[in-house]
PDB file of C-alpha atoms in Angstrom:
ATOM      1  CA  UNK I1413       0.000   0.000   0.000  1.00 56.00           C
ATOM      2  CA  UNK I1414       1.407   3.376  -1.043  1.00 65.00           C
ATOM      3  CA  UNK I1415       1.826   6.064   1.609  1.00 87.00           C
ATOM      4  CA  UNK I1416       1.775   8.791  -1.059  1.00 95.00           C
ATOM      5  CA  UNK I1417      -1.843   9.864  -1.479  1.00 98.00           C
ATOM      6  CA  UNK I1418      -3.471   9.320  -4.854  1.00 98.00           C
ATOM      7  CA  UNK I1419      -4.943  12.486  -6.332  1.00 98.00           C
ATOM      8  CA  UNK I1420      -8.493  11.585  -7.404  1.00 99.00           C
ATOM      9  CA  UNK I1421      -9.678  14.304  -9.785  1.00 99.00           C
ATOM     10  CA  UNK I1422     -13.411  15.006 -10.099  1.00 99.00           C
ATOM     11  CA  UNK I1423     -14.551  17.220 -12.975  1.00 98.00           C
ATOM     12  CA  UNK I1424     -17.604  19.446 -12.801  1.00 98.00           C
ATOM     13  CA  UNK I1425     -20.568  20.217 -15.014  1.00 98.00           C
ATOM     14  CA  UNK I1426     -20.307  20.787 -18.774  1.00 98.00           C
ATOM     15  CA  UNK I1427     -16.930  18.986 -18.882  1.00 97.00           C
ATOM     16  CA  UNK I1428     -15.431  15.513 -18.718  1.00 97.00           C
ATOM     17  CA  UNK I1429     -12.331  13.888 -17.227  1.00 98.00           C
ATOM     18  CA  UNK I1430     -10.194  15.007 -20.182  1.00 97.00           C
ATOM     19  CA  UNK I1431     -10.398  18.545 -18.781  1.00 97.00           C
ATOM     20  CA  UNK I1432      -7.772  17.435 -16.262  1.00 98.00           C
ATOM     21  CA  UNK I1433      -5.257  16.360 -18.962  1.00 98.00           C
ATOM     22  CA  UNK I1434      -2.709  19.107 -18.276  1.00 98.00           C
ATOM     23  CA  UNK I1435      -2.989  18.630 -14.516  1.00 98.00           C
ATOM     24  CA  UNK I1436      -2.581  14.854 -14.863  1.00 98.00           C
ATOM     25  CA  UNK I1437       0.543  15.320 -16.984  1.00 98.00           C
ATOM     26  CA  UNK I1438       2.030  17.693 -14.426  1.00 98.00           C
ATOM     27  CA  UNK I1439       1.278  15.424 -11.448  1.00 98.00           C
ATOM     28  CA  UNK I1440       2.659  12.365 -13.219  1.00 98.00           C
ATOM     29  CA  UNK I1441       5.865  14.262 -13.957  1.00 98.00           C
ATOM     30  CA  UNK I1442       6.255  14.561 -10.170  1.00 97.00           C
ATOM     31  CA  UNK I1443       5.511  10.848  -9.604  1.00 97.00           C
ATOM     32  CA  UNK I1444       2.197  11.516  -7.910  1.00 97.00           C
ATOM     33  CA  UNK I1445      -0.370   8.748  -8.472  1.00 98.00           C
ATOM     34  CA  UNK I1446      -3.457  10.210 -10.090  1.00 98.00           C
ATOM     35  CA  UNK I1447      -6.884   9.099 -11.308  1.00 98.00           C
ATOM     36  CA  UNK I1448      -9.304  11.323 -13.232  1.00 98.00           C
ATOM     37  CA  UNK I1449     -12.685   9.742 -12.624  1.00 98.00           C
ATOM     38  CA  UNK I1450     -15.826  10.202 -14.764  1.00 97.00           C
ATOM     39  CA  UNK I1451     -18.540  12.168 -12.974  1.00 98.00           C
ATOM     40  CA  UNK I1452     -22.103  11.036 -13.810  1.00 98.00           C
ATOM     41  CA  UNK I1453     -23.560  14.577 -13.325  1.00 98.00           C
ATOM     42  CA  UNK I1454     -26.967  13.162 -12.369  1.00 97.00           C
ATOM     43  CA  UNK I1455     -27.396  14.585  -8.865  1.00 97.00           C
ATOM     44  CA  UNK I1456     -25.529  15.299  -5.649  1.00 98.00           C
ATOM     45  CA  UNK I1457     -26.428  12.154  -3.703  1.00 98.00           C
ATOM     46  CA  UNK I1458     -25.836   9.635  -6.476  1.00 97.00           C
ATOM     47  CA  UNK I1459     -22.739  11.365  -7.854  1.00 98.00           C
ATOM     48  CA  UNK I1460     -21.142  11.690  -4.404  1.00 98.00           C
ATOM     49  CA  UNK I1461     -21.809   8.007  -3.749  1.00 98.00           C
ATOM     50  CA  UNK I1462     -20.077   7.166  -7.035  1.00 98.00           C
ATOM     51  CA  UNK I1463     -17.032   9.268  -6.136  1.00 98.00           C
ATOM     52  CA  UNK I1464     -16.914   7.832  -2.605  1.00 98.00           C
ATOM     53  CA  UNK I1465     -16.953   4.318  -4.043  1.00 98.00           C
ATOM     54  CA  UNK I1466     -14.124   5.167  -6.429  1.00 98.00           C
ATOM     55  CA  UNK I1467     -12.056   6.592  -3.568  1.00 98.00           C
ATOM     56  CA  UNK I1468     -12.714   3.632  -1.277  1.00 98.00           C
ATOM     57  CA  UNK I1469     -11.417   1.199  -3.917  1.00 98.00           C
ATOM     58  CA  UNK I1470      -8.023   2.903  -4.129  1.00 97.00           C
ATOM     59  CA  UNK I1471      -5.341   1.272  -2.010  1.00 96.00           C
ATOM     60  CA  UNK I1472      -3.879   3.834   0.360  1.00 96.00           C
ATOM     61  CA  UNK I1473      -4.731   7.439   1.146  1.00 98.00           C
ATOM     62  CA  UNK I1474      -6.574   9.711  -1.283  1.00 98.00           C
ATOM     63  CA  UNK I1475      -6.636  13.464  -1.838  1.00 98.00           C
ATOM     64  CA  UNK I1476      -9.921  14.371  -3.508  1.00 99.00           C
ATOM     65  CA  UNK I1477      -9.805  17.226  -6.011  1.00 99.00           C
ATOM     66  CA  UNK I1478     -13.072  18.758  -7.199  1.00 98.00           C
ATOM     67  CA  UNK I1479     -13.640  21.341  -9.913  1.00 98.00           C
ATOM     68  CA  UNK I1480     -16.835  23.421  -9.924  1.00 98.00           C
ATOM     69  CA  UNK I1481     -19.802  21.152  -9.064  1.00 98.00           C
ATOM     70  CA  UNK I1482     -17.206  18.486  -8.269  1.00 98.00           C
ATOM     71  CA  UNK I1483     -16.422  20.502  -5.145  1.00 98.00           C
ATOM     72  CA  UNK I1484     -19.856  19.707  -3.760  1.00 98.00           C
ATOM     73  CA  UNK I1485     -19.249  16.025  -4.444  1.00 98.00           C
ATOM     74  CA  UNK I1486     -15.902  15.856  -2.663  1.00 98.00           C
ATOM     75  CA  UNK I1487     -17.494  17.678   0.274  1.00 98.00           C
ATOM     76  CA  UNK I1488     -19.659  14.583   0.756  1.00 98.00           C
ATOM     77  CA  UNK I1489     -17.380  11.848  -0.601  1.00 98.00           C
ATOM     78  CA  UNK I1490     -14.530  13.262   1.486  1.00 98.00           C
ATOM     79  CA  UNK I1491     -15.986  11.549   4.529  1.00 98.00           C
ATOM     80  CA  UNK I1492     -14.727   8.247   3.065  1.00 98.00           C
ATOM     81  CA  UNK I1493     -12.251   6.680   5.488  1.00 98.00           C
ATOM     82  CA  UNK I1494      -9.130   6.793   3.308  1.00 98.00           C
ATOM     83  CA  UNK I1495      -9.595  10.410   2.167  1.00 98.00           C
ATOM     84  CA  UNK I1496      -6.954  12.572   3.839  1.00 98.00           C
ATOM     85  CA  UNK I1497      -7.409  15.929   2.128  1.00 98.00           C
ATOM     86  CA  UNK I1498      -9.605  17.996  -0.174  1.00 99.00           C
ATOM     87  CA  UNK I1499      -8.654  20.401  -2.959  1.00 99.00           C
ATOM     88  CA  UNK I1500     -11.303  22.720  -4.387  1.00 99.00           C
ATOM     89  CA  UNK I1501     -10.659  24.194  -7.851  1.00 99.00           C
ATOM     90  CA  UNK I1502     -12.974  27.088  -8.823  1.00 98.00           C
ATOM     91  CA  UNK I1503     -15.482  25.093  -6.863  1.00 98.00           C
ATOM     92  CA  UNK I1504     -18.565  25.096  -4.726  1.00 98.00           C
ATOM     93  CA  UNK I1505     -17.786  24.304  -1.067  1.00 98.00           C
ATOM     94  CA  UNK I1506     -21.198  23.849   0.562  1.00 98.00           C
ATOM     95  CA  UNK I1507     -22.028  23.557   4.233  1.00 98.00           C
ATOM     96  CA  UNK I1508     -23.890  20.529   5.532  1.00 98.00           C
ATOM     97  CA  UNK I1509     -27.556  20.959   4.577  1.00 98.00           C
ATOM     98  CA  UNK I1510     -26.859  23.861   2.182  1.00 98.00           C
ATOM     99  CA  UNK I1511     -27.835  23.484  -1.471  1.00 98.00           C
ATOM    100  CA  UNK I1512     -25.728  24.946  -4.259  1.00 97.00           C
ATOM    101  CA  UNK I1513     -28.604  27.281  -5.047  1.00 96.00           C
ATOM    102  CA  UNK I1514     -28.540  28.587  -1.487  1.00 97.00           C
ATOM    103  CA  UNK I1515     -24.773  29.010  -1.485  1.00 98.00           C
ATOM    104  CA  UNK I1516     -24.584  30.953  -4.735  1.00 95.00           C
ATOM    105  CA  UNK I1517     -27.749  32.888  -3.806  1.00 95.00           C
ATOM    106  CA  UNK I1518     -25.765  34.688  -1.099  1.00 96.00           C
ATOM    107  CA  UNK I1519     -24.043  36.730  -3.835  1.00 97.00           C
ATOM    108  CA  UNK I1520     -24.923  38.305  -7.206  1.00 96.00           C
ATOM    109  CA  UNK I1521     -25.555  35.641  -9.816  1.00 94.00           C
ATOM    110  CA  UNK I1522     -22.894  35.008 -12.434  1.00 96.00           C
ATOM    111  CA  UNK I1523     -23.632  35.309 -16.180  1.00 96.00           C
ATOM    112  CA  UNK I1524     -23.908  31.514 -16.283  1.00 96.00           C
ATOM    113  CA  UNK I1525     -27.424  31.509 -14.857  1.00 94.00           C
ATOM    114  CA  UNK I1526     -28.941  33.533 -17.703  1.00 96.00           C
ATOM    115  CA  UNK I1527     -27.231  31.412 -20.352  1.00 98.00           C
ATOM    116  CA  UNK I1528     -28.310  27.895 -19.400  1.00 98.00           C
ATOM    117  CA  UNK I1529     -30.193  25.785 -21.935  1.00 98.00           C
ATOM    118  CA  UNK I1530     -32.677  23.276 -20.503  1.00 98.00           C
ATOM    119  CA  UNK I1531     -33.440  19.887 -22.012  1.00 97.00           C
ATOM    120  CA  UNK I1532     -35.107  16.764 -20.655  1.00 97.00           C
ATOM    121  CA  UNK I1533     -33.875  13.202 -20.377  1.00 96.00           C
ATOM    122  CA  UNK I1534     -35.769   9.972 -19.663  1.00 95.00           C
ATOM    123  CA  UNK I1535     -35.863   8.491 -16.160  1.00 93.00           C
ATOM    124  CA  UNK I1536     -36.845   4.854 -15.783  1.00 91.00           C
ATOM    125  CA  UNK I1537     -40.255   4.552 -14.165  1.00 90.00           C
ATOM    126  CA  UNK I1538     -40.826   8.293 -13.818  1.00 89.00           C
ATOM    127  CA  UNK I1539     -41.371  11.607 -15.526  1.00 93.00           C
ATOM    128  CA  UNK I1540     -38.551  13.046 -17.660  1.00 95.00           C
ATOM    129  CA  UNK I1541     -35.934  14.981 -15.661  1.00 96.00           C
ATOM    130  CA  UNK I1542     -34.315  18.280 -16.592  1.00 98.00           C
ATOM    131  CA  UNK I1543     -30.659  18.877 -17.417  1.00 98.00           C
ATOM    132  CA  UNK I1544     -28.750  21.999 -18.470  1.00 98.00           C
ATOM    133  CA  UNK I1545     -25.831  23.030 -20.642  1.00 98.00           C
ATOM    134  CA  UNK I1546     -24.397  26.463 -21.443  1.00 98.00           C
ATOM    135  CA  UNK I1547     -25.585  28.154 -24.634  1.00 98.00           C
ATOM    136  CA  UNK I1548     -22.753  27.419 -27.103  1.00 96.00           C
ATOM    137  CA  UNK I1549     -22.293  31.031 -28.182  1.00 96.00           C
ATOM    138  CA  UNK I1550     -21.940  32.112 -24.543  1.00 97.00           C
ATOM    139  CA  UNK I1551     -19.734  29.185 -23.510  1.00 98.00           C
ATOM    140  CA  UNK I1552     -16.299  30.654 -24.335  1.00 97.00           C
ATOM    141  CA  UNK I1553     -16.755  33.862 -22.356  1.00 97.00           C
ATOM    142  CA  UNK I1554     -18.493  32.237 -19.399  1.00 97.00           C
ATOM    143  CA  UNK I1555     -16.544  29.023 -19.018  1.00 98.00           C
ATOM    144  CA  UNK I1556     -13.170  29.412 -20.670  1.00 97.00           C
ATOM    145  CA  UNK I1557     -12.291  33.002 -21.532  1.00 97.00           C
ATOM    146  CA  UNK I1558      -8.549  32.360 -21.137  1.00 97.00           C
ATOM    147  CA  UNK I1559      -8.523  29.187 -23.269  1.00 97.00           C
ATOM    148  CA  UNK I1560      -7.627  29.460 -26.996  1.00 96.00           C
ATOM    149  CA  UNK I1561     -10.685  29.972 -29.223  1.00 94.00           C
ATOM    150  CA  UNK I1562     -10.037  26.847 -31.292  1.00 94.00           C
ATOM    151  CA  UNK I1563     -10.310  24.760 -28.133  1.00 94.00           C
ATOM    152  CA  UNK I1564     -13.412  26.488 -26.767  1.00 96.00           C
ATOM    153  CA  UNK I1565     -15.264  25.910 -30.045  1.00 94.00           C
ATOM    154  CA  UNK I1566     -14.852  22.171 -29.472  1.00 95.00           C
ATOM    155  CA  UNK I1567     -15.619  22.336 -25.743  1.00 96.00           C
ATOM    156  CA  UNK I1568     -18.806  24.323 -26.404  1.00 97.00           C
ATOM    157  CA  UNK I1569     -20.356  21.581 -28.566  1.00 96.00           C
ATOM    158  CA  UNK I1570     -19.116  18.644 -26.478  1.00 96.00           C
ATOM    159  CA  UNK I1571     -20.511  19.683 -23.105  1.00 97.00           C
ATOM    160  CA  UNK I1572     -21.771  17.055 -20.680  1.00 97.00           C
ATOM    161  CA  UNK I1573     -25.071  18.264 -19.192  1.00 98.00           C
ATOM    162  CA  UNK I1574     -25.808  18.559 -15.487  1.00 98.00           C
ATOM    163  CA  UNK I1575     -29.107  17.416 -13.967  1.00 98.00           C
ATOM    164  CA  UNK I1576     -30.833  20.412 -12.373  1.00 97.00           C
ATOM    165  CA  UNK I1577     -31.493  18.309  -9.266  1.00 95.00           C
ATOM    166  CA  UNK I1578     -27.854  18.999  -8.388  1.00 97.00           C
ATOM    167  CA  UNK I1579     -28.735  22.606  -7.506  1.00 96.00           C
ATOM    168  CA  UNK I1580     -31.377  21.716  -4.918  1.00 97.00           C
ATOM    169  CA  UNK I1581     -30.075  18.567  -3.209  1.00 98.00           C
ATOM    170  CA  UNK I1582     -28.264  19.177   0.074  1.00 98.00           C
ATOM    171  CA  UNK I1583     -25.103  17.486   1.377  1.00 98.00           C
ATOM    172  CA  UNK I1584     -25.614  15.344   4.502  1.00 98.00           C
ATOM    173  CA  UNK I1585     -22.033  15.994   5.633  1.00 98.00           C
ATOM    174  CA  UNK I1586     -19.286  18.569   5.076  1.00 98.00           C
ATOM    175  CA  UNK I1587     -15.989  16.688   5.031  1.00 98.00           C
ATOM    176  CA  UNK I1588     -13.958  19.914   5.184  1.00 98.00           C
ATOM    177  CA  UNK I1589     -14.861  20.039   8.867  1.00 98.00           C
ATOM    178  CA  UNK I1590     -12.728  16.944   9.501  1.00 98.00           C
ATOM    179  CA  UNK I1591     -10.207  17.028   6.620  1.00 98.00           C
ATOM    180  CA  UNK I1592      -7.614  19.679   5.691  1.00 98.00           C
ATOM    181  CA  UNK I1593      -8.551  21.566   2.546  1.00 98.00           C
ATOM    182  CA  UNK I1594      -7.029  23.775  -0.121  1.00 99.00           C
ATOM    183  CA  UNK I1595      -8.840  26.045  -2.578  1.00 98.00           C
ATOM    184  CA  UNK I1596      -7.940  27.573  -5.920  1.00 98.00           C
ATOM    185  CA  UNK I1597     -10.010  30.713  -6.538  1.00 98.00           C
ATOM    186  CA  UNK I1598     -10.369  31.678 -10.206  1.00 98.00           C
ATOM    187  CA  UNK I1599     -10.492  35.465  -9.943  1.00 98.00           C
ATOM    188  CA  UNK I1600     -12.024  36.050 -13.405  1.00 98.00           C
ATOM    189  CA  UNK I1601     -14.599  33.254 -13.168  1.00 98.00           C
ATOM    190  CA  UNK I1602     -17.899  34.017 -14.959  1.00 98.00           C
ATOM    191  CA  UNK I1603     -19.524  30.682 -14.054  1.00 98.00           C
ATOM    192  CA  UNK I1604     -19.175  30.652 -10.250  1.00 98.00           C
ATOM    193  CA  UNK I1605     -18.896  34.151  -8.801  1.00 98.00           C
ATOM    194  CA  UNK I1606     -15.387  34.437  -7.298  1.00 98.00           C
ATOM    195  CA  UNK I1607     -17.006  35.912  -4.194  1.00 98.00           C
ATOM    196  CA  UNK I1608     -18.832  32.598  -3.712  1.00 98.00           C
ATOM    197  CA  UNK I1609     -15.494  30.807  -3.958  1.00 98.00           C
ATOM    198  CA  UNK I1610     -13.758  33.152  -1.515  1.00 98.00           C
ATOM    199  CA  UNK I1611     -16.572  33.071   1.029  1.00 98.00           C
ATOM    200  CA  UNK I1612     -16.885  29.294   1.031  1.00 98.00           C
ATOM    201  CA  UNK I1613     -13.120  28.713   1.129  1.00 98.00           C
ATOM    202  CA  UNK I1614     -12.749  31.046   4.109  1.00 98.00           C
ATOM    203  CA  UNK I1615     -15.655  29.357   5.898  1.00 98.00           C
ATOM    204  CA  UNK I1616     -14.044  25.962   5.328  1.00 98.00           C
ATOM    205  CA  UNK I1617     -10.690  27.162   6.626  1.00 98.00           C
ATOM    206  CA  UNK I1618      -9.053  26.233   3.337  1.00 98.00           C
ATOM    207  CA  UNK I1619      -5.553  27.267   2.355  1.00 98.00           C
ATOM    208  CA  UNK I1620      -6.352  29.603  -0.541  1.00 98.00           C
ATOM    209  CA  UNK I1621      -4.481  30.295  -3.767  1.00 98.00           C
ATOM    210  CA  UNK I1622      -6.070  33.010  -5.899  1.00 98.00           C
ATOM    211  CA  UNK I1623      -5.184  33.101  -9.592  1.00 98.00           C
ATOM    212  CA  UNK I1624      -5.680  36.505 -11.187  1.00 98.00           C
ATOM    213  CA  UNK I1625      -7.231  36.462 -14.653  1.00 98.00           C
ATOM    214  CA  UNK I1626      -8.164  32.796 -14.407  1.00 98.00           C
ATOM    215  CA  UNK I1627     -11.451  31.632 -15.940  1.00 98.00           C
ATOM    216  CA  UNK I1628     -13.670  28.837 -14.690  1.00 98.00           C
ATOM    217  CA  UNK I1629     -11.665  26.441 -16.875  1.00 98.00           C
ATOM    218  CA  UNK I1630      -8.581  27.130 -14.780  1.00 98.00           C
ATOM    219  CA  UNK I1631      -7.488  23.476 -14.824  1.00 98.00           C
ATOM    220  CA  UNK I1632      -7.277  23.738 -18.620  1.00 98.00           C
ATOM    221  CA  UNK I1633      -5.714  27.193 -18.843  1.00 98.00           C
ATOM    222  CA  UNK I1634      -3.432  27.068 -15.781  1.00 98.00           C
ATOM    223  CA  UNK I1635      -2.641  23.354 -15.202  1.00 98.00           C
ATOM    224  CA  UNK I1636       0.779  23.975 -13.628  1.00 98.00           C
ATOM    225  CA  UNK I1637      -0.704  26.339 -11.049  1.00 98.00           C
ATOM    226  CA  UNK I1638      -3.521  23.950 -10.201  1.00 98.00           C
ATOM    227  CA  UNK I1639      -1.157  20.980 -10.014  1.00 98.00           C
ATOM    228  CA  UNK I1640       1.147  22.915  -7.675  1.00 98.00           C
ATOM    229  CA  UNK I1641      -1.685  23.260  -5.146  1.00 98.00           C
ATOM    230  CA  UNK I1642      -2.519  19.559  -5.454  1.00 98.00           C
ATOM    231  CA  UNK I1643       1.144  18.685  -4.970  1.00 98.00           C
ATOM    232  CA  UNK I1644       1.208  20.734  -1.748  1.00 98.00           C
ATOM    233  CA  UNK I1645      -1.879  18.888  -0.518  1.00 98.00           C
ATOM    234  CA  UNK I1646      -0.337  15.511  -1.329  1.00 98.00           C
ATOM    235  CA  UNK I1647       2.948  16.447   0.327  1.00 97.00           C
ATOM    236  CA  UNK I1648       1.303  17.749   3.493  1.00 97.00           C
ATOM    237  CA  UNK I1649      -0.964  14.714   3.868  1.00 97.00           C
ATOM    238  CA  UNK I1650       1.683  12.074   3.108  1.00 93.00           C
TER     239      UNK I1650
END
């Protein structure tokens, strides 16, 4: 069993695990074990259970890293026994019993909210559920303003939708109360208001790194900076 924690990377809404590619490359170059897990994006309870299961099946300690909505998931899944630290990347950091809608409602809404496109998807044995993506023409400026245009054109039409249930479900536990945490604040984020990120990171007692000019897609645009924070978390929890 390794004593070096594995960095388990959890992507957020409108993205997939490939969004961590630059971060994975950087961590591997420093011999840090890393897994970028697929996030189902179907709701807080079920997604957190999936992430917790993935963490529990890793031999040795785990540092959970969550981007965006993934931050809410690691807040719950972080209670898994072998999780030793949490890293939030331009992420929601909810309190126990606090929905994402309630957390972001404390501050002015970001441009994301007015640019969501709703669609439905079938649910076995029930009424169709609702999921959202970002309007493709608004995607570059909202999600990835500091990513080259040729890349954002592809990202905009390959989004993975998020079930709207994720905004109203509430976490039964806040693992940051019992685990050390770090937070990367994307100072130019147009998807999650940076004030939401700062407030929640301070409340959680996280060690904060603020990246000026960074968009919501900070793991894509600034992978070395994000990886450096993860490396600190791995080092300090080894």
